[in-house]
């Protein structure tokens, strides 16, 4: 079914380049083209038996056969659709491309989604769990709010990353953050900080691409990302997804509901009402701005840093103005600019979606204008969609992660140098030769020798005298120097590389060589990674997206001074305190926050039955699975929303006889559920 597309693209490409060349009749491109056409003939034979046509000379016969062929193929695909996702897909594609009439686009989209998900052993609830992210509040029926909102992060969150202090005298690591004022957004919390630094996230790439090169009108987009370990940080990964998805919806003018069956409606009805009028007027969807045909218009829009991340390294000064180089401070500038980029795309001869190197659109195109306007108002749009501002802070946290990783590597190098240094062994040999036999027979002389050597070693190698003496005594009396050498070197390492042990204690390092061997964008095949594509029955354009968070740090003097003069409410968080906070913020596999404080109402009620014990979840499926697990895999019992009492819908765990287990547990979700 791609044969016509392949020929059309080749003809257009050839007609635009009318230079005469001496080249083989069949070039490499033609060979590839013929090979792909043969593959597509085989594919077509699977889809429709009405493939071979008789030789026809008259134009009206050709028109008749075209109409008859379309009518036959339409009815054939419809009859075969319930048997295979392939037939259902091509039937849906025909409706979207308007060569199949009289069918309901939304209904066939639902069927197509169902069958394609079924092939992967996924359900629409798996997709819903990706879209119903509790950090972004939505209406009860799954749409974006039309008013300004706050991100639903832990209440003790932060608005800005200021910097970090690394104290090698004590081994302490302190993060410097700004706390949000009443009119500001909390953009990250302790969980985000620990997730990024413990997983060594120093960059991130994310895209939404077509899942199948054969299905150009696939109703889903596929998430791909790098590094692969982002799957272990759901709130980070879902931030990339939802910012990219937001950009996709605004650019196409199509809002997608987060709840099954993922209905679509114009963004002007709700989503864009959140923004000021002057931004809405400039930030019209490409469809409204575009002049001319949109057929086969394929573009990628992505978000990335536009500016470098400026920082300043400083050393701590005490009350008397003395500099202590063992205490290093890094301050990050808040003057980070984000931008939206765009590039036209095309299908190559093998059906893969690639960048169009011949993109000769002038800078006045609707796509280029959209990217410019979004970049111009990025921060202002972020005030109404704070997930966009959150990207900046995640980017700065990745710089802190890189700083910690770099310090850890340098401290490991220092530890290795100390371990490989033979100076101490040489010192022991010289001492042994100098003192001769030990013990000498004189208790007083032996004690004097032991104390002199002990004092010298403690002074130069930072050992504790009480711990050193047993090793020193064994060496002097029995010549056992290995244990002494190990103890002394480890004492020196613990003194000179205190930060190394703090970083290891809280797992603030990541071994890329052992765990991060992926080199290309990918995803976790054990989980659903599809989201509904943003297009509608009257929209012929396709938009793919992406987010690139690759910091480009640059040293600049004055960043510290700017930070100190800022009126923002600053706070410092020791890594131990931050780690404890992070553990108190528990998330499920979809990144939904579940704090200890959310488990409420323990004890017994007046009837003697256990008091209601509400455990909130973001999705119906999540609540159901938790109740099922609590009931030892027996089917749980569902109760709907009680609007009069404002009680949320919930699941009860049940026993093997289908009766509610009276443990007081309500696994709640949706409206009135206190997440």
XYZ file of C-alpha atoms in Angstrom:
675
model
C 0.000 0.000 0.000
C 3.067 2.236 0.108
C 3.900 1.735 -3.581
C 2.057 4.864 -4.716
C 3.775 6.913 -2.011
C 7.182 5.628 -3.043
C 6.629 6.394 -6.731
C 5.115 9.793 -5.992
C 8.044 10.829 -3.811
C 10.518 9.681 -6.462
C 8.694 11.584 -9.210
C 8.532 14.754 -7.113
C 12.211 14.427 -6.231
C 13.193 13.861 -9.869
C 11.060 16.683 -11.254
C 12.610 19.176 -8.849
C 16.120 18.398 -10.098
C 16.214 18.730 -13.883
C 19.969 18.444 -14.346
C 21.200 15.976 -16.975
C 23.640 13.375 -15.648
C 25.433 10.342 -17.006
C 24.447 7.516 -14.666
C 23.345 3.876 -14.857
C 19.750 3.275 -15.891
C 19.199 1.421 -12.617
C 20.932 3.301 -9.819
C 21.318 2.041 -6.254
C 18.190 3.973 -5.374
C 16.188 2.242 -8.110
C 17.405 -1.162 -6.945
C 16.292 -0.373 -3.414
C 13.009 1.010 -4.726
C 12.282 -2.139 -6.737
C 13.163 -4.302 -3.757
C 10.793 -2.343 -1.515
C 8.029 -2.465 -4.130
C 8.301 -6.235 -4.330
C 8.015 -6.432 -0.552
C 4.950 -4.220 -0.679
C 3.335 -6.352 -3.370
C 3.678 -9.297 -0.988
C 2.269 -7.181 1.835
C -0.626 -6.078 -0.377
C -1.451 -9.674 -1.235
C -1.937 -10.301 2.482
C -4.261 -7.331 2.791
C -6.374 -7.745 -0.347
C -6.835 -10.615 -2.821
C -8.003 -8.058 -5.410
C -4.449 -7.289 -6.495
C -4.045 -8.305 -10.155
C -5.903 -6.213 -12.734
C -6.453 -6.923 -16.456
C -4.827 -4.752 -19.092
C -7.123 -1.792 -19.728
C -6.725 0.785 -22.420
C -9.555 3.259 -21.932
C -9.398 5.964 -19.286
C -13.032 5.492 -18.208
C -12.286 1.794 -17.648
C -9.396 2.767 -15.405
C -11.647 5.100 -13.420
C -14.272 2.375 -13.093
C -11.712 -0.170 -11.910
C -10.305 2.353 -9.445
C -13.754 2.944 -7.933
C -14.629 -0.748 -7.975
C -11.283 -1.615 -6.427
C -11.742 0.904 -3.633
C -15.279 -0.294 -2.948
C -14.200 -3.922 -2.910
C -11.167 -3.247 -0.725
C -13.279 -1.200 1.698
C -15.809 -3.999 2.178
C -13.109 -6.670 2.270
C -11.070 -4.860 4.927
C -14.192 -4.219 7.000
C -15.166 -7.888 6.916
C -11.647 -9.014 7.823
C -10.951 -6.337 10.460
C -12.268 -8.350 13.450
C -9.813 -11.134 12.598
C -6.556 -9.205 12.441
C -5.036 -5.912 13.544
C -3.485 -5.565 10.071
C -6.891 -5.441 8.361
C -8.289 -3.173 11.047
C -5.340 -0.809 10.615
C -5.661 -0.513 6.839
C -9.410 -0.037 7.167
C -8.756 2.795 9.633
C -6.084 4.289 7.371
C -8.512 4.298 4.454
C -11.022 6.244 6.535
C -8.401 8.767 7.638
C -7.116 9.235 4.072
C -10.715 9.572 2.847
C -10.792 6.794 0.243
C -13.235 4.903 2.471
C -16.471 6.818 3.061
C -19.458 6.425 5.305
C -17.597 5.140 8.359
C -17.117 6.685 11.806
C -13.519 7.836 12.284
C -13.622 7.802 16.104
C -15.149 4.329 16.336
C -12.669 2.781 13.917
C -9.819 4.546 15.704
C -10.948 2.890 18.949
C -11.113 -0.542 17.298
C -7.724 -0.067 15.675
C -6.146 0.958 18.981
C -7.692 -2.028 20.730
C -6.385 -4.595 18.229
C -2.912 -3.068 17.976
C -2.590 -3.051 21.771
C -3.901 -6.601 21.960
C -1.079 -7.754 19.666
C 1.360 -6.469 22.303
C -0.675 -7.931 25.177
C -1.387 -4.413 26.411
C -4.687 -2.717 27.180
C -5.998 0.823 27.005
C -5.557 0.955 30.782
C -1.801 0.551 30.289
C -1.872 3.595 28.012
C -4.087 5.433 30.480
C -1.535 4.905 33.241
C 1.040 6.795 31.159
C -1.305 9.698 30.493
C -2.952 9.960 33.942
C 0.157 11.260 35.699
C -0.754 12.523 39.144
C 1.792 15.367 39.004
C -0.421 17.173 36.457
C -3.977 17.693 37.773
C -6.832 17.023 35.356
C -10.596 17.104 35.304
C -12.483 14.066 36.588
C -13.056 12.922 33.021
C -9.376 13.155 32.066
C -9.016 16.491 30.258
C -6.538 19.286 30.956
C -7.712 21.984 33.338
C -8.559 25.288 31.655
C -7.101 27.290 34.555
C -3.629 27.832 35.964
C -2.494 25.089 38.333
C 0.364 23.896 40.532
C 2.246 20.664 39.967
C 1.142 18.048 42.493
C 4.595 17.477 43.987
C 5.481 16.820 47.597
C 4.548 19.933 49.643
C 8.157 20.350 50.788
C 9.350 20.822 47.198
C 11.531 23.534 45.677
C 11.262 26.127 42.923
C 14.872 26.493 41.805
C 18.270 24.795 41.888
C 20.906 27.217 43.210
C 23.956 24.996 43.624
C 25.860 22.522 45.758
C 28.570 22.531 48.456
C 31.114 19.705 48.675
C 32.939 19.657 52.024
C 35.911 17.307 52.001
C 36.835 18.244 55.579
C 33.682 16.618 56.907
C 32.418 14.654 53.902
C 29.170 16.635 53.923
C 27.253 17.370 50.720
C 24.752 20.205 50.872
C 22.333 21.155 48.122
C 21.278 24.785 47.767
C 17.689 25.306 46.602
C 15.116 28.088 46.503
C 11.696 27.607 48.032
C 8.609 28.755 46.165
C 6.726 31.845 47.250
C 2.943 31.952 47.189
C 2.804 33.010 43.544
C 5.559 30.632 42.389
C 5.594 26.991 41.358
C 7.236 24.096 43.151
C 9.054 22.412 40.261
C 10.871 19.502 41.921
C 11.176 17.731 45.248
C 13.602 15.592 47.238
C 12.567 12.498 45.300
C 13.587 14.124 42.014
C 16.972 15.141 43.410
C 17.851 11.709 44.763
C 16.513 9.953 41.655
C 18.766 11.978 39.374
C 21.965 11.824 41.425
C 21.662 8.141 42.402
C 21.063 7.141 38.787
C 23.808 9.392 37.457
C 21.500 11.213 35.037
C 23.665 13.835 33.339
C 21.656 14.045 30.091
C 18.410 12.802 28.552
C 17.004 12.261 25.063
C 13.345 11.549 24.416
C 11.252 11.115 21.264
C 7.749 10.149 20.213
C 8.055 8.241 16.948
C 5.866 6.039 14.725
C 5.837 2.474 16.123
C 5.789 0.686 12.762
C 7.424 1.686 9.466
C 4.688 -0.179 7.567
C 1.849 1.706 9.249
C 2.270 5.382 8.380
C -1.033 6.365 9.982
C -0.515 4.439 13.201
C -2.905 5.721 15.915
C -0.123 5.562 18.502
C 3.293 7.109 18.991
C 6.111 5.150 20.585
C 8.259 6.504 23.406
C 12.012 6.132 23.001
C 14.608 7.513 25.359
C 18.221 7.517 26.444
C 19.732 6.561 28.847
C 17.710 3.407 29.314
C 17.788 3.703 33.118
C 15.314 6.596 32.855
C 12.703 3.854 33.166
C 13.748 3.619 36.832
C 12.858 7.302 37.323
C 9.184 7.512 36.348
C 8.631 11.138 37.332
C 11.599 12.239 35.209
C 10.569 10.123 32.225
C 6.933 11.193 32.462
C 8.016 14.846 32.578
C 9.704 14.335 29.210
C 6.620 12.575 27.862
C 4.078 15.145 29.009
C 6.054 18.215 27.916
C 6.617 16.666 24.503
C 2.972 15.620 24.324
C 1.835 19.123 25.268
C 3.958 20.591 22.465
C 2.473 18.072 20.042
C -1.113 18.933 21.024
C -0.610 22.690 20.824
C 1.135 22.456 17.438
C -1.603 20.307 15.893
C -4.504 21.997 17.662
C -5.739 18.631 18.981
C -6.170 17.865 22.705
C -6.254 14.192 23.696
C -8.128 12.959 26.748
C -6.010 10.969 29.202
C -8.757 8.415 29.846
C -9.901 5.640 27.557
C -11.097 5.843 24.759
C -8.759 8.870 24.425
C -11.213 11.236 22.778
C -9.937 14.218 20.822
C -11.163 17.787 20.605
C -9.773 21.146 19.420
C -7.336 22.745 21.863
C -9.260 26.008 21.482
C -12.198 24.496 23.397
C -10.281 24.070 26.642
C -6.511 23.665 26.670
C -5.549 27.031 25.167
C -8.030 28.914 27.355
C -5.489 28.669 30.129
C -3.116 31.023 28.269
C -3.413 34.819 27.940
C -5.157 36.034 24.795
C -2.047 37.646 23.277
C -0.146 34.336 23.436
C -3.082 32.343 22.067
C -3.378 34.677 19.107
C 0.286 34.314 18.193
C 0.508 30.645 19.123
C -2.181 29.384 16.812
C -1.873 25.786 15.707
C -0.017 25.169 12.472
C -3.257 24.033 10.846
C -4.760 27.508 11.256
C -1.611 29.270 10.080
C -0.748 27.006 7.183
C -1.590 28.195 3.688
C -1.934 25.523 1.032
C -2.193 21.748 1.302
C -1.086 19.909 4.425
C -1.062 16.482 2.771
C 2.000 14.442 3.769
C 3.231 17.309 5.938
C 5.497 15.655 8.503
C 7.517 17.650 11.011
C 9.336 17.072 14.245
C 9.224 19.712 16.969
C 11.439 19.330 19.992
C 12.393 21.213 23.153
C 16.030 21.799 24.056
C 18.242 24.296 25.926
C 18.968 27.369 23.850
C 21.646 28.735 26.134
C 24.588 27.382 28.073
C 24.274 26.714 31.795
C 26.548 29.254 33.425
C 28.131 28.349 36.740
C 30.797 29.573 39.125
C 33.093 27.505 41.317
C 34.081 29.137 44.585
C 35.893 28.146 47.773
C 34.482 28.692 51.235
C 35.787 31.696 53.175
C 35.635 31.691 56.963
C 34.882 34.599 59.277
C 38.443 35.912 58.936
C 38.369 35.753 55.126
C 40.617 32.730 54.838
C 39.926 30.413 51.908
C 39.422 26.703 52.529
C 39.914 24.791 49.274
C 38.551 21.618 50.861
C 35.091 23.203 50.810
C 34.007 23.806 47.212
C 30.816 25.574 46.209
C 29.168 25.508 42.783
C 26.550 28.121 41.917
C 24.310 27.707 38.847
C 22.816 30.655 37.020
C 19.045 30.794 36.652
C 19.358 32.531 33.271
C 18.661 29.408 31.237
C 16.717 29.751 28.024
C 14.788 26.902 26.467
C 13.657 26.823 22.862
C 11.553 24.862 20.405
C 13.214 23.595 17.236
C 11.606 22.111 14.142
C 12.656 20.060 11.138
C 10.743 18.632 8.206
C 10.796 14.860 7.868
C 10.200 12.353 5.087
C 10.060 8.624 4.466
C 13.102 7.035 2.874
C 12.862 4.306 0.259
C 12.570 1.681 3.029
C 9.731 3.466 4.753
C 11.795 4.785 7.671
C 11.030 8.279 8.894
C 14.155 10.434 8.553
C 15.147 14.107 8.550
C 14.634 15.731 5.168
C 18.063 17.012 4.156
C 16.465 18.927 1.286
C 14.305 20.935 3.673
C 14.216 24.224 1.795
C 11.284 25.815 3.603
C 11.843 29.491 4.113
C 11.836 30.957 7.585
C 8.313 32.260 7.077
C 6.719 28.816 7.092
C 3.922 28.151 9.585
C 6.079 25.533 11.321
C 9.038 27.902 11.715
C 6.760 30.671 12.978
C 5.204 28.325 15.547
C 8.645 27.322 16.864
C 9.729 30.973 17.106
C 6.601 32.056 18.975
C 6.768 29.142 21.423
C 10.435 29.958 22.108
C 9.626 33.652 22.565
C 6.958 32.938 25.198
C 8.455 29.747 26.652
C 8.823 31.031 30.226
C 5.452 32.781 30.163
C 3.740 29.662 28.815
C 5.546 27.772 31.577
C 3.740 29.852 34.198
C 0.509 28.247 32.957
C 2.025 24.850 32.133
C 4.703 24.513 34.868
C 5.893 21.149 33.549
C 7.775 23.222 30.939
C 9.615 25.145 33.683
C 10.300 21.866 35.476
C 12.498 20.840 32.527
C 14.918 23.658 33.413
C 15.353 22.455 36.973
C 15.801 18.827 35.916
C 18.470 20.085 33.527
C 20.267 21.889 36.371
C 19.989 18.842 38.626
C 21.748 16.853 35.913
C 24.621 19.355 36.149
C 24.833 18.701 39.901
C 24.831 14.976 39.141
C 27.734 15.497 36.758
C 29.630 17.525 39.395
C 29.171 14.784 42.006
C 30.186 12.095 39.525
C 33.304 14.065 38.560
C 34.279 14.582 42.216
C 33.736 10.893 42.930
C 35.993 9.896 40.040
C 38.740 12.276 41.196
C 38.502 10.944 44.765
C 38.685 7.365 43.481
C 41.820 8.326 41.544
C 43.291 9.830 44.719
C 42.501 6.657 46.673
C 44.180 4.551 43.980
C 47.285 6.758 44.088
C 47.519 6.336 47.860
C 47.102 2.561 47.610
C 49.784 2.282 44.913
C 52.231 4.636 46.612
C 55.193 2.805 48.211
C 56.395 5.722 50.342
C 55.057 4.213 53.555
C 56.620 0.806 52.881
C 59.968 2.556 52.313
C 59.511 4.460 55.558
C 58.913 1.209 57.489
C 62.053 -0.358 56.017
C 64.142 2.654 57.041
C 62.698 2.626 60.575
C 63.325 -1.100 60.932
C 66.939 -0.712 59.864
C 67.428 2.195 62.234
C 65.994 0.675 65.425
C 67.434 -2.800 64.879
C 66.043 -5.513 67.142
C 62.718 -5.085 68.908
C 62.024 -5.606 71.761
C 65.366 -4.514 73.170
C 64.825 -5.945 76.648
C 64.190 -2.548 78.183
C 60.497 -1.838 78.698
C 61.127 1.883 78.954
C 63.190 1.979 75.742
C 60.654 -0.141 73.853
C 57.761 2.086 74.932
C 59.703 5.181 73.918
C 60.429 3.718 70.462
C 56.809 2.642 69.995
C 55.485 6.101 70.928
C 57.965 7.916 68.677
C 57.047 5.823 65.626
C 53.346 6.031 66.479
C 53.408 9.833 66.791
C 55.248 10.212 63.488
C 52.823 7.960 61.584
C 49.756 9.618 63.120
C 51.067 13.059 62.207
C 51.838 12.232 58.578
C 49.131 9.685 57.772
C 46.218 10.910 59.934
C 45.732 7.716 61.952
C 44.107 7.355 65.342
C 46.807 6.439 67.824
C 44.630 4.044 69.809
C 43.762 2.081 66.659
C 47.287 2.174 65.257
C 49.203 0.672 68.174
C 48.061 -2.983 67.790
C 49.143 -3.015 64.099
C 52.401 -1.253 64.959
C 53.157 -3.665 67.778
C 52.623 -6.733 65.528
C 54.955 -5.245 62.933
C 57.723 -4.408 65.409
C 57.531 -7.737 67.243
C 56.581 -10.170 64.439
C 57.427 -8.322 61.214
C 53.776 -8.420 60.022
C 53.693 -5.234 57.942
C 50.803 -5.916 55.486
C 48.024 -5.273 57.998
C 49.821 -2.128 59.186
C 50.258 -0.821 55.623
C 46.590 -1.468 54.797
C 45.386 0.242 57.967
C 47.578 3.319 57.488
C 46.677 3.763 53.812
C 42.968 3.360 54.507
C 43.256 5.934 57.297
C 44.886 8.353 54.863
C 42.205 7.708 52.224
C 39.441 8.277 54.770
C 41.033 11.595 55.686
C 41.851 12.834 52.182
C 38.783 11.459 50.371
C 35.908 11.879 52.814
C 33.503 12.772 50.027
C 34.135 9.406 48.373
C 32.622 7.591 51.338
C 29.626 9.937 51.551
C 28.938 9.474 47.850
C 29.167 5.698 48.236
C 27.025 5.660 51.371
C 24.123 7.371 49.597
C 24.828 5.747 46.191
C 25.358 9.102 44.485
C 27.478 7.573 41.738
C 26.805 5.454 38.694
C 29.125 3.070 36.887
C 28.367 3.697 33.198
C 30.812 1.050 32.040
C 28.957 -1.750 33.811
C 25.357 -0.637 33.492
C 24.897 1.839 30.657
C 26.024 0.215 27.439
C 23.082 1.389 25.332
C 24.015 3.660 22.475
C 20.665 4.365 20.824
C 17.195 5.497 21.770
C 15.102 2.614 23.012
C 12.486 1.644 25.594
C 11.615 -1.005 28.152
C 9.811 -3.738 26.219
C 8.317 -5.179 29.423
C 6.074 -2.117 29.769
C 3.609 -0.281 27.562
C 5.339 2.624 25.824
C 2.635 3.825 23.422
C 0.539 6.990 23.666
C -2.252 8.098 21.291
C -1.063 10.083 18.270
C -2.379 13.634 17.960
C -4.380 13.749 14.744
C -8.022 13.821 13.719
C -10.225 12.955 10.755
C -9.846 16.441 9.267
C -6.107 16.776 9.949
C -3.735 15.510 7.256
C -0.500 16.657 8.885
C 1.630 14.553 11.226
C 3.802 15.851 14.028
C 6.445 13.960 15.952
C 8.210 15.274 18.986
C 11.136 15.153 21.315
C 12.946 16.635 24.296
C 16.712 17.008 24.547
C 18.159 17.763 27.986
C 21.898 17.945 27.397
C 23.476 20.635 29.571
C 26.380 22.651 28.224
C 28.056 24.130 31.332
C 30.121 27.302 31.013
C 32.174 29.034 33.714
C 31.236 32.666 34.408
C 32.346 34.962 37.200
C 29.584 36.683 39.106
C 27.040 33.872 39.328
C 27.593 33.488 43.079
C 27.160 37.218 43.650
C 23.921 37.237 41.631
C 22.599 34.329 43.668
C 23.432 35.952 47.006
C 21.724 39.191 45.977
C 18.602 37.377 44.829
C 15.501 37.839 46.969
C 14.517 34.199 46.657
C 13.973 32.224 49.842
C 16.998 29.922 49.979
C 17.426 26.679 51.871
C 20.249 24.168 52.232
C 19.558 20.460 52.412
C 22.132 17.987 53.692
C 22.257 14.830 51.589
C 21.264 12.679 54.579
C 18.149 14.772 55.212
C 17.332 14.847 51.511
C 17.674 11.077 51.277
C 15.262 10.616 54.186
C 12.748 12.983 52.578
C 13.026 11.070 49.337
C 12.259 7.766 51.044
C 9.147 9.292 52.578
C 7.900 10.110 49.086
C 6.959 6.768 47.613
C 6.017 6.365 43.963
C 4.456 3.509 42.076
C 5.780 2.285 38.726
C 3.912 5.080 36.910
C 5.398 7.845 39.035
C 2.292 8.502 41.115
C 3.202 10.055 44.461
C 2.189 8.075 47.481
C 3.404 9.576 50.762
C 3.289 7.858 54.135
C 0.832 10.506 55.257
C -1.649 9.249 52.650
C -2.352 6.100 54.672
C -5.065 7.349 56.996
C -7.679 6.210 59.512
C -6.065 3.274 61.334
C -7.790 1.548 64.255
C -11.349 0.263 64.805
C -14.703 1.954 64.245
C -17.816 1.909 66.507
C -19.022 -1.384 64.996
C -15.797 -3.117 65.905
C -14.861 -3.487 62.230
C -11.526 -2.027 61.167
C -11.676 1.704 60.587
C -11.597 2.839 56.939
C -8.051 2.798 55.678
C -7.879 4.694 52.352
C -4.976 4.016 50.012
C -5.157 6.346 46.982
C -4.073 5.498 43.446
C -3.988 7.562 40.298
C -5.754 5.026 38.072
C -8.606 2.555 38.316
C -6.325 -0.229 37.147
C -3.672 0.530 39.766
C -6.244 0.471 42.569
C -7.783 -2.753 41.232
C -4.446 -4.567 41.012
C -3.501 -3.519 44.553
C -6.844 -4.776 45.905
C -6.458 -7.998 43.936
C -3.004 -8.575 45.393
C -4.315 -7.849 48.903
C -7.037 -10.463 48.333
C -4.489 -13.094 47.293
C -5.360 -12.713 43.586
C -9.114 -13.124 44.131
C -11.261 -10.777 42.044
C -11.810 -7.534 44.029
C -15.193 -5.834 44.500
C -15.803 -2.372 43.061
C -17.853 0.486 44.504
C -18.502 3.656 42.487
C -18.316 7.306 43.514
C -20.752 8.465 46.216
C -21.362 12.079 45.212
C -23.619 12.859 48.185
C -21.035 11.787 50.747
C -18.120 12.815 48.486
C -16.593 9.369 48.743
C -14.290 8.172 45.950
C -14.707 5.100 43.795
C -12.759 2.217 45.294
C -11.943 -1.478 45.246
C -12.281 -3.886 48.181
C -10.084 -6.983 48.479
C -12.241 -10.123 48.388
C -11.889 -13.730 49.530
C -12.260 -16.833 47.351
C -16.045 -16.786 47.900
C -16.306 -13.261 46.504
C -16.972 -11.647 49.880
C -15.339 -8.409 51.005
C -12.378 -8.925 53.332
C -13.164 -6.686 56.297
C -9.718 -5.245 56.861
C -10.952 -1.689 56.328
C -8.854 -1.134 53.225
C -10.291 0.990 50.420
C -8.112 1.214 47.293
C -9.380 4.531 45.939
C -8.949 6.443 42.681
C -10.424 9.338 40.723
C -12.672 12.043 42.137
C -12.473 12.648 45.916
C -9.481 10.315 46.164
C -6.900 12.128 48.280
C -3.701 11.580 46.310
